XYZ file of C-alpha atoms in Angstrom:
330
model
C 10.135 -4.725 16.925
C 11.784 -6.387 13.932
C 10.924 -5.095 10.485
C 9.799 -8.511 9.307
C 7.387 -8.889 12.229
C 5.858 -5.480 11.513
C 5.484 -6.196 7.804
C 4.001 -9.646 8.367
C 1.354 -8.344 10.765
C 0.388 -5.593 8.315
C 0.135 -7.940 5.318
C -2.183 -10.477 6.902
C -4.977 -8.181 7.995
C -7.421 -7.532 5.155
C -8.018 -3.915 4.223
C -9.494 -3.815 0.731
C -10.233 -0.251 -0.419
C -13.278 1.044 1.419
C -12.973 -1.520 4.234
C -9.704 -0.634 5.952
C -10.831 -0.863 9.580
C -8.841 -3.968 10.547
C -5.578 -2.792 9.032
C -5.997 0.629 10.631
C -6.416 -0.985 14.053
C -3.204 -2.948 13.533
C -1.331 0.168 12.413
C -2.452 1.988 15.563
C -1.349 -0.949 17.741
C 2.080 -1.006 16.090
C 2.706 2.719 16.403
C 1.089 3.338 19.800
C 4.312 2.729 21.818
C 5.789 5.834 20.169
C 2.737 8.148 19.935
C 0.066 9.306 22.356
C -2.417 11.245 20.217
C -4.582 9.462 17.662
C -7.216 10.846 15.313
C -9.397 9.588 12.487
C -11.899 10.998 10.016
C -15.023 10.018 8.104
C -12.920 8.550 5.278
C -11.341 6.088 7.700
C -7.889 7.685 7.675
C -5.978 7.443 10.956
C -2.968 9.422 12.121
C -0.809 9.562 15.212
C 1.586 12.030 16.813
C 3.337 12.838 20.069
C 1.916 15.367 22.492
C 3.963 18.528 22.932
C 6.033 17.866 19.811
C 7.826 20.942 18.510
C 8.830 22.405 15.175
C 7.375 22.052 11.709
C 4.629 19.482 11.192
C 6.008 16.655 9.049
C 3.332 14.319 7.686
C 4.543 10.825 6.773
C 1.792 8.964 4.899
C 1.290 5.561 3.305
C -1.958 4.055 2.122
C -3.457 1.227 4.145
C -5.816 -0.145 1.497
C -5.132 -2.862 -1.034
C -6.774 -4.099 -4.210
C -9.498 -6.745 -3.991
C -12.716 -8.117 -5.430
C -16.414 -7.458 -4.787
C -19.085 -10.060 -5.482
C -21.496 -8.812 -8.145
C -23.713 -11.858 -8.712
C -24.236 -15.611 -8.465
C -24.806 -17.692 -11.588
C -27.406 -20.439 -11.911
C -24.567 -22.931 -11.488
C -23.405 -21.368 -8.202
C -20.336 -19.541 -9.505
C -19.631 -16.086 -8.075
C -19.276 -13.137 -10.421
C -17.108 -10.250 -9.287
C -15.933 -6.730 -9.962
C -12.407 -5.511 -9.337
C -11.576 -2.981 -6.637
C -8.383 -1.471 -7.977
C -6.375 -2.729 -10.915
C -5.400 -6.338 -11.597
C -3.560 -7.964 -14.454
C -6.236 -10.365 -15.719
C -3.602 -12.835 -16.915
C -2.643 -13.798 -13.362
C -6.184 -14.398 -12.119
C -7.193 -17.851 -13.434
C -6.518 -20.704 -10.977
C -5.879 -18.235 -8.142
C -7.105 -19.222 -4.681
C -9.255 -16.548 -3.023
C -11.051 -16.015 0.273
C -14.629 -14.710 0.162
C -15.961 -12.839 3.197
C -19.694 -13.518 3.422
C -21.843 -14.544 6.378
C -19.285 -17.322 6.487
C -15.724 -17.123 5.205
C -15.233 -19.523 2.308
C -12.439 -20.332 -0.107
C -12.730 -20.514 -3.865
C -10.737 -20.661 -7.072
C -10.976 -18.122 -9.876
C -11.894 -19.988 -13.041
C -12.292 -19.162 -16.711
C -13.201 -20.925 -19.929
C -10.377 -23.419 -20.658
C -7.897 -21.956 -23.185
C -8.518 -24.671 -25.769
C -12.243 -23.826 -25.772
C -11.801 -20.063 -26.118
C -12.280 -18.395 -29.478
C -10.904 -14.955 -28.574
C -7.328 -14.174 -27.593
C -7.965 -11.890 -24.612
C -10.414 -12.113 -21.744
C -11.885 -9.655 -19.273
C -13.351 -9.919 -15.790
C -16.623 -10.946 -17.444
C -14.921 -14.196 -18.492
C -13.928 -15.015 -14.906
C -15.831 -16.354 -11.909
C -15.129 -17.801 -8.483
C -15.800 -21.498 -7.940
C -16.669 -22.134 -4.275
C -18.052 -25.629 -4.836
C -21.680 -24.767 -4.045
C -24.991 -24.682 -5.851
C -26.740 -21.346 -6.320
C -29.174 -22.137 -3.512
C -26.349 -23.003 -1.113
C -24.240 -20.004 -2.103
C -27.093 -17.513 -1.654
C -27.443 -18.545 1.991
C -23.987 -17.265 2.898
C -22.837 -14.984 0.045
C -24.428 -11.662 -0.925
C -23.800 -9.122 -3.642
C -21.316 -6.604 -2.241
C -19.323 -9.119 -0.193
C -15.556 -8.796 -0.556
C -12.923 -11.297 -1.640
C -9.129 -11.266 -1.709
C -6.198 -13.390 -2.814
C -5.434 -16.205 -0.380
C -1.738 -15.729 0.383
C 0.748 -16.087 3.224
C 3.763 -13.995 4.107
C 6.772 -15.977 2.899
C 10.421 -15.166 3.735
C 12.849 -15.475 0.827
C 16.628 -15.607 0.624
C 18.693 -12.431 0.446
C 16.679 -10.468 3.036
C 13.636 -10.542 0.791
C 10.025 -11.532 1.310
C 6.914 -12.361 -0.707
C 3.258 -11.617 0.063
C 0.316 -9.684 -1.297
C -0.374 -6.060 -0.311
C 3.239 -4.941 0.053
C 1.664 -2.099 -1.944
C 1.513 -0.287 0.413
C 1.960 -2.141 3.687
C 5.707 -1.787 3.074
C 5.210 1.975 3.270
C 3.320 1.634 6.546
C 6.108 -0.560 7.937
C 8.692 2.077 7.006
C 6.659 4.738 8.820
C 6.370 2.599 11.967
C 10.139 2.026 11.944
C 10.827 5.736 11.326
C 8.651 6.795 14.252
C 10.397 4.185 16.397
C 13.756 5.761 15.488
C 12.336 9.144 16.550
C 10.941 7.926 19.875
C 13.394 10.024 21.916
C 13.110 13.137 19.707
C 10.626 15.990 20.040
C 10.158 16.418 16.283
C 6.570 17.035 15.214
C 5.972 14.007 13.005
C 2.438 12.902 12.131
C 2.251 9.274 11.001
C -0.765 8.691 8.749
C -2.363 5.590 7.250
C -4.740 6.645 4.487
C -7.635 4.944 2.735
C -8.855 4.348 -0.818
C -5.628 5.095 -2.685
C -6.208 2.158 -5.019
C -9.513 3.601 -6.234
C -8.425 7.161 -6.899
C -6.058 8.523 -4.218
C -9.024 9.655 -2.141
C -8.303 9.370 1.561
C -4.934 11.080 1.856
C -6.230 14.400 0.543
C -8.809 14.523 3.357
C -6.224 13.552 5.973
C -3.801 16.192 4.736
C -6.535 18.843 4.857
C -7.127 18.006 8.526
C -3.454 17.750 9.498
C -2.355 20.785 7.454
C 1.346 19.845 7.514
C 4.285 22.094 6.720
C 5.829 19.238 4.735
C 4.212 16.053 3.426
C 6.111 12.903 2.438
C 4.254 10.160 0.584
C 5.722 6.686 1.021
C 4.625 4.229 -1.655
C 6.091 1.553 -3.929
C 7.578 1.585 -7.421
C 8.490 -1.152 -9.863
C 11.450 -3.339 -8.959
C 13.959 -4.567 -11.512
C 13.316 -7.939 -13.182
C 15.011 -9.671 -16.142
C 14.441 -7.778 -19.415
C 12.603 -4.959 -17.594
C 12.780 -1.462 -19.062
C 14.826 1.369 -17.592
C 12.011 2.772 -15.439
C 12.528 0.194 -12.701
C 14.691 0.123 -9.598
C 16.962 -2.340 -7.822
C 15.699 -4.266 -4.818
C 18.101 -3.601 -1.961
C 19.302 -0.408 -3.651
C 17.594 1.813 -1.113
C 14.624 4.189 -1.208
C 13.659 5.822 -4.494
C 13.379 9.618 -4.290
C 11.178 11.236 -6.932
C 12.060 14.445 -8.741
C 9.587 16.216 -11.024
C 6.566 18.541 -10.948
C 4.618 16.378 -8.475
C 7.114 17.220 -5.712
C 8.549 20.477 -4.420
C 12.189 20.799 -5.525
C 13.441 21.870 -2.110
C 11.799 18.816 -0.506
C 13.326 16.338 -2.946
C 16.708 18.088 -2.692
C 16.564 17.874 1.099
C 15.716 14.163 0.918
C 18.658 13.593 -1.435
C 21.099 15.628 0.662
C 19.953 13.821 3.811
C 20.545 10.434 2.191
C 23.977 11.548 0.969
C 25.058 13.048 4.297
C 24.073 9.947 6.261
C 25.413 7.546 3.618
C 21.989 5.998 3.012
C 21.789 4.171 -0.310
C 19.155 5.778 -2.534
C 17.893 5.874 -6.113
C 16.352 8.670 -8.200
C 13.088 8.508 -10.141
C 12.617 11.220 -12.754
C 8.845 11.548 -13.145
C 7.597 14.257 -15.494
C 3.881 14.079 -14.637
C 1.326 12.311 -12.465
C 3.146 9.901 -10.156
C -0.011 7.836 -9.628
C 0.375 8.174 -5.871
C -1.263 10.165 -3.097
C 1.388 12.823 -3.692
C -0.605 13.868 -6.763
C -3.703 14.870 -4.784
C -2.122 16.024 -1.519
C 0.154 18.471 -3.309
C -2.906 20.574 -4.198
C -4.821 20.187 -0.919
C -5.739 23.432 0.843
C -3.556 26.179 -0.670
C -0.945 23.633 -1.726
C 1.258 21.468 0.508
C 5.038 21.068 0.051
C 5.325 17.460 -1.082
C 7.956 14.758 -1.396
C 7.704 11.162 -2.618
C 9.804 8.234 -1.413
C 9.152 4.781 -2.881
C 10.241 1.220 -2.174
C 11.138 -1.014 -5.155
C 8.608 -3.819 -5.559
C 8.458 -6.713 -8.001
C 5.217 -8.141 -9.432
C 2.983 -5.306 -8.210
C -0.754 -6.049 -7.936
C -0.325 -9.810 -8.161
C -0.871 -12.586 -5.672
C 2.749 -12.476 -4.506
C 4.786 -9.286 -4.586
C 8.490 -9.328 -3.677
C 10.590 -6.720 -1.872
C 13.777 -6.248 0.122
C 13.504 -5.801 3.887
C 16.708 -3.767 3.675
C 14.859 -1.118 1.641
C 12.280 -0.705 4.402
C 14.987 -0.106 7.005
C 16.858 2.335 4.757
C 13.627 4.206 4.008
C 12.836 4.451 7.719
C 16.309 5.831 8.403
C 15.931 8.416 5.627
C 12.528 9.549 6.904
C 13.764 9.865 10.488
C 16.869 11.871 9.574
C 14.851 14.075 7.212
C 12.355 14.839 9.996
C 15.167 15.781 12.374
C 16.455 18.303 9.822
C 13.125 20.067 9.267
């Protein structure tokens, strides 16, 4: 299956933190041609492996959840108040089209006080609301507190083997895992492909999945910031290949093996020097059980946590190749 087809199907399937069921079903469908054992847990994590696989257990994990909104109230005028699930840049929210999942699915626009009427420079979520074009009485019939909402976006191909959509963080990681397992379809390596939950609200699901799987080596696949004009040095080139992290959040021998694998197979790669918390599931999985040997591979991503993120499809393929060759060497 083509990388773009995999990524598109993963990006258009909901999956806000705490409600990942639909995206997990799609992940299982995509990976089922290459695996025959599937498990899940109370947290909603799912993982897949081959029967009778041999050797060390290599856990490849990416988080399935994405950021979103939760309805917290309805004003007297019929506007929907909301709380954030995960982190947004408030500046990009006004005038954004959203889909609200109530008893009926409705569309709305995030609104705020017009700039020329505002007295303060900055605004918070309390200054924002969702306009669905209904009165309070009408809205209460189909919308309830606790209903979820998300950005209304479509997967859009761009020039230069790039694409734009929401939730590339971290559906791109899931796509790389699917492609890696496809590359390993004729191998007997003991790879466990995991899609975890609730990363965006505290890196919660992966730790539980790792406890159950108890791998010999764990590789987290996530995203990092892609280079844009005037960006600082802590960003990475789209199309430059996977980003391998070095630092205390990863075991040195794992990162060295990832780097040597990329070098030996002439896979383009980049290095991220991270001296502390990487802000990924690697941070929590590393200290699961008695400690799990951990590595972190990231895909460069522009405009993270906005309505449209941008990445290179080439980076997904290169990441998949790196993961497959690494697994063969373990």
